[in-house]
Every structure is written in C-alpha cells, then in structure tokens.
Short mmCIF file of N, CA, C and O in Angstrom, two decimals:
data_model
loop_
_atom_site.label_atom_id
_atom_site.label_comp_id
_atom_site.label_asym_id
_atom_site.label_seq_id
_atom_site.Cartn_x
_atom_site.Cartn_y
_atom_site.Cartn_z
N MET A 59 6.61 26.60 -6.69
CA MET A 59 5.86 25.65 -5.88
C MET A 59 6.51 25.57 -4.50
O MET A 59 7.70 25.76 -4.33
N ALA A 60 5.72 25.24 -3.51
CA ALA A 60 6.18 25.18 -2.13
C ALA A 60 6.98 23.91 -1.88
O ALA A 60 6.77 22.88 -2.50
N LYS A 61 7.90 24.02 -0.91
CA LYS A 61 8.73 22.88 -0.53
C LYS A 61 8.29 22.36 0.84
O LYS A 61 7.80 23.11 1.67
N LEU A 62 8.52 21.08 1.03
CA LEU A 62 8.21 20.46 2.32
C LEU A 62 9.38 20.65 3.28
O LEU A 62 10.53 20.65 2.87
N VAL A 63 9.07 20.81 4.56
CA VAL A 63 10.11 20.91 5.58
C VAL A 63 10.11 19.67 6.47
O VAL A 63 11.00 19.50 7.30
N LYS A 64 9.11 18.82 6.31
CA LYS A 64 9.00 17.57 7.09
C LYS A 64 8.66 16.43 6.14
O LYS A 64 8.04 16.63 5.11
N ALA A 65 9.08 15.24 6.52
CA ALA A 65 8.72 14.05 5.75
C ALA A 65 7.24 13.74 5.99
O ALA A 65 6.76 13.82 7.11
N VAL A 66 6.56 13.38 4.91
CA VAL A 66 5.13 13.14 4.99
C VAL A 66 4.80 11.88 4.19
O VAL A 66 5.32 11.69 3.09
N PHE A 67 3.96 11.02 4.75
CA PHE A 67 3.46 9.86 4.03
C PHE A 67 2.06 10.17 3.54
O PHE A 67 1.21 10.63 4.31
N VAL A 68 1.81 9.94 2.26
CA VAL A 68 0.48 10.12 1.68
C VAL A 68 0.14 8.88 0.87
O VAL A 68 1.01 8.13 0.46
N LYS A 69 -1.15 8.67 0.64
CA LYS A 69 -1.58 7.51 -0.15
C LYS A 69 -1.90 7.99 -1.55
O LYS A 69 -2.73 8.87 -1.75
N ASP A 70 -1.22 7.39 -2.52
CA ASP A 70 -1.42 7.71 -3.93
C ASP A 70 -2.82 7.25 -4.33
O ASP A 70 -3.12 6.05 -4.27
N PRO A 71 -3.71 8.16 -4.74
CA PRO A 71 -5.07 7.76 -5.07
C PRO A 71 -5.16 6.91 -6.34
O PRO A 71 -6.11 6.17 -6.52
N ASP A 72 -4.16 7.01 -7.22
CA ASP A 72 -4.19 6.24 -8.46
C ASP A 72 -3.70 4.81 -8.26
O ASP A 72 -4.28 3.86 -8.77
N ARG A 73 -2.61 4.65 -7.53
CA ARG A 73 -1.99 3.33 -7.37
C ARG A 73 -2.31 2.68 -6.03
O ARG A 73 -1.91 1.56 -5.77
N HIS A 74 -2.94 3.42 -5.13
CA HIS A 74 -3.31 2.91 -3.80
C HIS A 74 -2.10 2.42 -3.03
O HIS A 74 -2.13 1.37 -2.38
N ARG A 75 -1.03 3.16 -3.12
CA ARG A 75 0.21 2.84 -2.39
C ARG A 75 0.63 4.05 -1.57
O ARG A 75 0.33 5.19 -1.91
N THR A 76 1.37 3.77 -0.52
CA THR A 76 1.88 4.84 0.32
C THR A 76 3.12 5.44 -0.33
O THR A 76 4.01 4.71 -0.77
N VAL A 77 3.18 6.77 -0.38
CA VAL A 77 4.29 7.49 -0.98
C VAL A 77 4.94 8.35 0.09
O VAL A 77 4.24 9.02 0.86
N LEU A 78 6.28 8.32 0.15
CA LEU A 78 7.01 9.15 1.09
C LEU A 78 7.44 10.42 0.38
O LEU A 78 8.14 10.37 -0.64
N LEU A 79 7.02 11.55 0.90
CA LEU A 79 7.45 12.85 0.40
C LEU A 79 8.50 13.36 1.37
O LEU A 79 8.22 13.54 2.55
N ARG A 80 9.70 13.60 0.88
CA ARG A 80 10.82 13.97 1.75
C ARG A 80 10.97 15.47 1.90
O ARG A 80 10.54 16.24 1.04
N PRO A 81 11.61 15.91 3.00
CA PRO A 81 11.85 17.34 3.19
C PRO A 81 12.71 17.89 2.05
O PRO A 81 13.61 17.23 1.57
N GLY A 82 12.39 19.10 1.62
CA GLY A 82 13.12 19.76 0.54
C GLY A 82 12.55 19.46 -0.83
O GLY A 82 12.93 20.09 -1.81
N GLU A 83 11.64 18.51 -0.94
CA GLU A 83 11.02 18.17 -2.21
C GLU A 83 9.90 19.14 -2.55
O GLU A 83 9.27 19.71 -1.67
N GLU A 84 9.67 19.29 -3.84
CA GLU A 84 8.50 20.00 -4.33
C GLU A 84 7.59 18.94 -4.95
O GLU A 84 7.77 18.58 -6.11
N PRO A 85 6.64 18.42 -4.18
CA PRO A 85 5.82 17.30 -4.69
C PRO A 85 4.91 17.74 -5.83
O PRO A 85 4.59 18.92 -5.98
N GLU A 86 4.48 16.75 -6.63
CA GLU A 86 3.51 17.00 -7.68
C GLU A 86 2.24 17.59 -7.05
O GLU A 86 1.95 17.36 -5.88
N SER A 87 1.49 18.30 -7.85
CA SER A 87 0.29 18.96 -7.32
C SER A 87 -0.72 17.96 -6.77
O SER A 87 -1.41 18.24 -5.80
N ARG A 88 -0.80 16.76 -7.38
CA ARG A 88 -1.76 15.76 -6.88
C ARG A 88 -1.36 15.25 -5.51
O ARG A 88 -2.20 14.91 -4.69
N PHE A 89 -0.04 15.19 -5.21
CA PHE A 89 0.42 14.81 -3.88
C PHE A 89 0.36 16.00 -2.92
O PHE A 89 0.05 15.84 -1.74
N ALA A 90 0.65 17.18 -3.43
CA ALA A 90 0.61 18.38 -2.59
C ALA A 90 -0.79 18.61 -2.04
O ALA A 90 -0.96 19.07 -0.91
N ALA A 91 -1.80 18.25 -2.83
CA ALA A 91 -3.18 18.42 -2.38
C ALA A 91 -3.51 17.53 -1.20
O ALA A 91 -4.41 17.82 -0.42
N LEU A 92 -2.77 16.44 -1.03
CA LEU A 92 -3.03 15.50 0.06
C LEU A 92 -2.38 15.93 1.37
O LEU A 92 -2.73 15.42 2.43
N VAL A 93 -1.42 16.84 1.32
CA VAL A 93 -0.71 17.31 2.52
C VAL A 93 -1.38 18.60 2.98
O VAL A 93 -1.09 19.67 2.47
N THR A 94 -2.27 18.48 3.96
CA THR A 94 -3.06 19.64 4.40
C THR A 94 -2.58 20.23 5.72
O THR A 94 -3.19 21.16 6.24
N ASN A 95 -1.49 19.69 6.26
CA ASN A 95 -0.95 20.21 7.52
C ASN A 95 0.01 21.35 7.20
O ASN A 95 1.04 21.15 6.56
N PRO A 96 -0.27 22.58 7.66
CA PRO A 96 0.61 23.71 7.34
C PRO A 96 2.01 23.56 7.94
O PRO A 96 2.96 24.14 7.42
N ASP A 97 2.16 22.79 9.01
CA ASP A 97 3.47 22.62 9.63
C ASP A 97 4.44 21.85 8.72
O ASP A 97 5.64 21.92 8.90
N ALA A 98 3.92 21.12 7.76
CA ALA A 98 4.77 20.35 6.86
C ALA A 98 5.36 21.20 5.74
O ALA A 98 6.31 20.80 5.09
N TRP A 99 4.82 22.40 5.53
CA TRP A 99 5.23 23.25 4.42
C TRP A 99 6.17 24.37 4.85
O TRP A 99 6.11 24.83 5.98
N GLU A 100 6.97 24.79 3.92
CA GLU A 100 7.89 25.91 4.12
C GLU A 100 7.08 27.16 4.44
O GLU A 100 6.07 27.43 3.79
N ASP A 101 7.49 27.91 5.42
CA ASP A 101 6.82 29.14 5.88
C ASP A 101 5.43 28.88 6.46
O ASP A 101 4.69 29.82 6.72
N GLY A 102 5.03 27.62 6.64
CA GLY A 102 3.75 27.30 7.24
C GLY A 102 2.56 27.64 6.38
O GLY A 102 1.44 27.77 6.88
N LYS A 103 2.76 27.81 5.08
CA LYS A 103 1.67 28.16 4.17
C LYS A 103 1.37 26.98 3.27
O LYS A 103 2.26 26.37 2.69
N LEU A 104 0.09 26.65 3.14
CA LEU A 104 -0.33 25.58 2.26
C LEU A 104 -0.25 26.05 0.81
O LEU A 104 -0.61 27.18 0.50
N PRO A 105 0.22 25.18 -0.10
CA PRO A 105 0.15 25.55 -1.52
C PRO A 105 -1.31 25.58 -1.97
O PRO A 105 -2.20 25.10 -1.28
N GLU A 106 -1.56 26.13 -3.15
CA GLU A 106 -2.95 26.30 -3.61
C GLU A 106 -3.70 24.97 -3.67
O GLU A 106 -4.85 24.89 -3.26
N ALA A 107 -3.07 23.93 -4.17
CA ALA A 107 -3.75 22.64 -4.30
C ALA A 107 -4.14 22.09 -2.93
O ALA A 107 -5.24 21.57 -2.74
N ALA A 108 -3.24 22.21 -1.96
CA ALA A 108 -3.54 21.70 -0.62
C ALA A 108 -4.60 22.55 0.07
O ALA A 108 -5.44 22.04 0.80
N ALA A 109 -4.56 23.86 -0.16
CA ALA A 109 -5.55 24.74 0.45
C ALA A 109 -6.94 24.44 -0.09
O ALA A 109 -7.92 24.39 0.66
N LYS A 110 -7.03 24.18 -1.40
CA LYS A 110 -8.34 23.85 -1.99
C LYS A 110 -8.86 22.53 -1.45
O LYS A 110 -10.03 22.40 -1.14
N ALA A 111 -7.97 21.55 -1.33
CA ALA A 111 -8.38 20.24 -0.81
C ALA A 111 -8.83 20.36 0.64
O ALA A 111 -9.81 19.74 1.04
N SER A 112 -8.14 21.16 1.42
CA SER A 112 -8.50 21.35 2.82
C SER A 112 -9.86 22.02 2.94
O SER A 112 -10.68 21.65 3.77
N GLU A 113 -10.11 23.02 2.08
CA GLU A 113 -11.40 23.70 2.11
C GLU A 113 -12.54 22.76 1.71
O GLU A 113 -13.61 22.79 2.30
N GLN A 114 -12.29 21.92 0.71
CA GLN A 114 -13.33 20.99 0.27
C GLN A 114 -13.66 19.98 1.35
O GLN A 114 -14.81 19.62 1.53
N GLU A 115 -12.65 19.53 2.09
CA GLU A 115 -12.90 18.58 3.18
C GLU A 115 -13.76 19.20 4.26
O GLU A 115 -14.69 18.59 4.75
N THR A 116 -13.45 20.44 4.64
CA THR A 116 -14.23 21.09 5.69
C THR A 116 -15.63 21.41 5.21
O THR A 116 -16.59 21.30 5.96
N ASP A 117 -15.78 21.79 3.93
CA ASP A 117 -17.11 22.07 3.39
C ASP A 117 -17.97 20.82 3.36
O ASP A 117 -19.13 20.84 3.74
N SER A 118 -17.40 19.71 2.93
CA SER A 118 -18.19 18.48 2.86
C SER A 118 -18.54 17.97 4.26
O SER A 118 -19.62 17.43 4.48
N ALA A 119 -17.65 18.17 5.22
CA ALA A 119 -17.94 17.76 6.59
C ALA A 119 -19.05 18.63 7.18
O ALA A 119 -19.94 18.14 7.86
N ASP A 120 -19.02 19.92 6.89
CA ASP A 120 -20.06 20.81 7.39
C ASP A 120 -21.41 20.50 6.76
O ASP A 120 -22.43 20.51 7.42
N ASN A 121 -21.42 20.22 5.48
CA ASN A 121 -22.68 19.91 4.80
C ASN A 121 -23.28 18.62 5.31
O ASN A 121 -24.49 18.50 5.42
N GLY A 122 -22.48 17.65 5.62
CA GLY A 122 -22.98 16.38 6.12
C GLY A 122 -23.59 16.50 7.49
O GLY A 122 -24.58 15.85 7.80
N GLU A 123 -23.04 17.36 8.33
CA GLU A 123 -23.56 17.51 9.69
C GLU A 123 -24.83 18.34 9.72
O GLU A 123 -25.71 18.12 10.53
N ASP A 124 -24.95 19.32 8.82
CA ASP A 124 -26.07 20.23 8.86
C ASP A 124 -27.30 19.69 8.13
O ASP A 124 -28.34 20.31 8.18
N SER A 125 -27.18 18.58 7.43
CA SER A 125 -28.31 18.09 6.63
C SER A 125 -29.49 17.70 7.52
O SER A 125 -30.62 17.91 7.14
N GLY A 126 -29.23 17.10 8.66
CA GLY A 126 -30.29 16.77 9.59
C GLY A 126 -31.15 15.59 9.16
O GLY A 126 -32.08 15.22 9.84
N GLY A 127 -30.87 15.01 8.00
CA GLY A 127 -31.66 13.88 7.51
C GLY A 127 -31.16 12.58 8.11
O GLY A 127 -30.00 12.24 7.99
N ASP A 128 -32.07 11.84 8.74
CA ASP A 128 -31.68 10.57 9.34
C ASP A 128 -31.68 9.44 8.32
O ASP A 128 -31.13 8.38 8.58
N GLU A 129 -32.33 9.65 7.17
CA GLU A 129 -32.41 8.56 6.21
C GLU A 129 -31.06 8.25 5.57
O GLU A 129 -30.83 7.16 5.09
N ASP A 130 -30.12 9.20 5.56
CA ASP A 130 -28.79 8.97 5.00
C ASP A 130 -27.88 8.26 5.98
O ASP A 130 -26.89 7.66 5.58
N LYS A 131 -28.21 8.33 7.24
CA LYS A 131 -27.32 7.76 8.24
C LYS A 131 -27.67 6.30 8.49
O LYS A 131 -28.83 5.94 8.62
N ALA A 132 -26.65 5.47 8.53
CA ALA A 132 -26.86 4.05 8.80
C ALA A 132 -26.99 3.83 10.31
O ALA A 132 -26.44 4.57 11.11
N ALA A 133 -27.72 2.81 10.68
CA ALA A 133 -27.87 2.48 12.09
C ALA A 133 -26.53 1.98 12.62
O ALA A 133 -25.77 1.34 11.91
N PRO A 134 -26.23 2.28 13.86
CA PRO A 134 -24.96 1.81 14.41
C PRO A 134 -24.93 0.28 14.46
O PRO A 134 -25.95 -0.36 14.65
N ALA A 135 -23.76 -0.25 14.26
CA ALA A 135 -23.61 -1.71 14.26
C ALA A 135 -23.85 -2.25 15.66
O ALA A 135 -23.47 -1.65 16.66
N ALA A 136 -24.51 -3.39 15.72
CA ALA A 136 -24.76 -4.02 17.01
C ALA A 136 -23.46 -4.58 17.55
O ALA A 136 -22.65 -5.12 16.82
N LYS A 137 -23.28 -4.44 18.84
CA LYS A 137 -22.07 -4.97 19.46
C LYS A 137 -22.36 -6.34 20.03
O LYS A 137 -23.36 -6.55 20.69
N LYS A 138 -21.48 -7.25 19.73
CA LYS A 138 -21.65 -8.61 20.20
C LYS A 138 -20.65 -8.84 21.33
O LYS A 138 -19.46 -8.62 21.16
N THR A 139 -21.15 -9.28 22.45
CA THR A 139 -20.25 -9.55 23.56
C THR A 139 -19.85 -11.01 23.54
O THR A 139 -20.63 -11.89 23.17
N ALA A 140 -18.65 -11.26 23.94
CA ALA A 140 -18.14 -12.64 23.96
C ALA A 140 -18.72 -13.38 25.16
O ALA A 140 -18.91 -12.82 26.24
N ALA A 141 -19.00 -14.64 24.94
CA ALA A 141 -19.52 -15.47 26.04
C ALA A 141 -18.37 -15.78 26.99
O ALA A 141 -17.23 -15.99 26.57
N LYS A 142 -18.68 -15.83 28.26
CA LYS A 142 -17.65 -16.14 29.25
C LYS A 142 -17.34 -17.62 29.22
O LYS A 142 -18.25 -18.46 29.14
N LYS A 143 -16.08 -17.94 29.26
CA LYS A 143 -15.66 -19.32 29.26
C LYS A 143 -15.50 -19.80 30.71
O LYS A 143 -15.11 -19.04 31.58
N ALA A 144 -15.82 -21.05 30.91
CA ALA A 144 -15.64 -21.63 32.24
C ALA A 144 -14.15 -21.78 32.50
O ALA A 144 -13.40 -22.27 31.66
N THR A 145 -13.72 -21.34 33.65
CA THR A 145 -12.31 -21.45 33.97
C THR A 145 -12.07 -22.68 34.82
O THR A 145 -12.83 -22.99 35.73
N THR A 146 -11.04 -23.39 34.48
CA THR A 146 -10.64 -24.56 35.26
C THR A 146 -9.18 -24.40 35.60
O THR A 146 -8.47 -23.58 35.03
N SER A 147 -8.74 -25.23 36.50
CA SER A 147 -7.35 -25.14 36.90
C SER A 147 -6.43 -25.61 35.78
O SER A 147 -5.32 -25.15 35.66
N ARG A 148 -6.89 -26.55 34.98
CA ARG A 148 -6.09 -27.05 33.87
C ARG A 148 -7.00 -27.22 32.67
O ARG A 148 -8.14 -27.65 32.80
N SER A 149 -6.48 -26.96 31.52
CA SER A 149 -7.29 -27.14 30.33
C SER A 149 -7.31 -28.60 29.92
O SER A 149 -6.47 -29.39 30.31
N ARG A 150 -8.28 -28.96 29.12
CA ARG A 150 -8.43 -30.35 28.70
C ARG A 150 -7.22 -30.83 27.91
O ARG A 150 -6.75 -31.94 28.07
N GLY A 151 -6.69 -29.99 27.06
CA GLY A 151 -5.54 -30.37 26.27
C GLY A 151 -4.33 -30.63 27.13
O GLY A 151 -3.54 -31.54 26.88
N ARG A 152 -4.18 -29.88 28.18
CA ARG A 152 -3.04 -30.08 29.08
C ARG A 152 -3.17 -31.42 29.82
O ARG A 152 -2.21 -32.15 29.98
N ASP A 153 -4.40 -31.75 30.26
CA ASP A 153 -4.62 -33.03 30.93
C ASP A 153 -4.33 -34.18 29.98
O ASP A 153 -3.70 -35.17 30.35
N ALA A 154 -4.79 -34.06 28.74
CA ALA A 154 -4.57 -35.11 27.77
C ALA A 154 -3.08 -35.29 27.50
O ALA A 154 -2.60 -36.40 27.34
N ALA A 155 -2.35 -34.21 27.46
CA ALA A 155 -0.92 -34.31 27.20
C ALA A 155 -0.22 -35.00 28.37
O ALA A 155 0.72 -35.78 28.19
N ASP A 156 -0.65 -34.70 29.59
CA ASP A 156 -0.06 -35.33 30.75
C ASP A 156 -0.33 -36.83 30.81
O ASP A 156 0.50 -37.62 31.22
N GLU A 157 -1.54 -37.21 30.40
CA GLU A 157 -1.93 -38.62 30.47
C GLU A 157 -1.41 -39.43 29.30
O GLU A 157 -1.37 -40.65 29.36
N GLY A 158 -1.09 -38.78 28.19
CA GLY A 158 -0.62 -39.49 27.03
C GLY A 158 -1.75 -40.10 26.22
O GLY A 158 -1.54 -41.02 25.45
N THR A 159 -3.00 -39.56 26.39
CA THR A 159 -4.14 -40.07 25.62
C THR A 159 -4.71 -38.91 24.80
O THR A 159 -4.27 -37.77 24.91
N SER A 160 -5.72 -39.20 24.05
CA SER A 160 -6.36 -38.17 23.25
C SER A 160 -7.34 -37.33 24.05
O SER A 160 -7.92 -36.40 23.54
N GLY A 161 -7.53 -37.66 25.30
CA GLY A 161 -8.45 -36.89 26.14
C GLY A 161 -9.84 -37.48 26.19
O GLY A 161 -10.73 -36.90 26.78
N ASP A 162 -10.07 -38.59 25.57
CA ASP A 162 -11.40 -39.21 25.59
C ASP A 162 -11.62 -40.01 26.83
O ASP A 162 -10.89 -40.65 27.41
#
C-alpha cells in the first residue's frame, strides 16, 4: 500500500469526524480513497482506492453538467439586502446612559 508524504485531514464518512493522516502512514483503504491529491502520496501516484474515487468524482461531475435538464436544477436563492439604518451622532442607548434614565 502507498504511504503518505504529507499530513492530510479527511472526514470519516462513518463517524463524521475529522481524521488526521500523518506522513509515513499507510492509511486504511476507506481513508486512502478520500485523499485524491497526488502530491500527498509517495512518488506522486494515487493508490487504487483513491484513483477510483477521483475518477468517480469527475465522472459524476461530467454527467451532471452534460444532462442539460433544467428540471433537476433548483432556482438560485433570492438575495436579501439589508435595510440602511439611519445614522446619528450618538445612539439612543448612549444618550440614555449619559442621562441616567431609561431613554424614555
């Protein structure tokens, strides 16, 4: 099995936790599949599990773009702009604190 030459953080799909894979380790195949950067591996070659995972990601991305069907795509979320606040030289709370009253 291939060894890592760089530290890599991956998310464990079973426990939903971040796992640190250290340099020199030979990670389990389920973790190796999550490390798709060739620079992280010894000799710059992806192990079989990682190569398969990388190919599946690119295949699914290509299939999604080429479908051309608009019914699968959700409408973009509407953007809400914040209302502008009136600016004053002093805020109401500051005036109330200076006067020693509740501001009423």
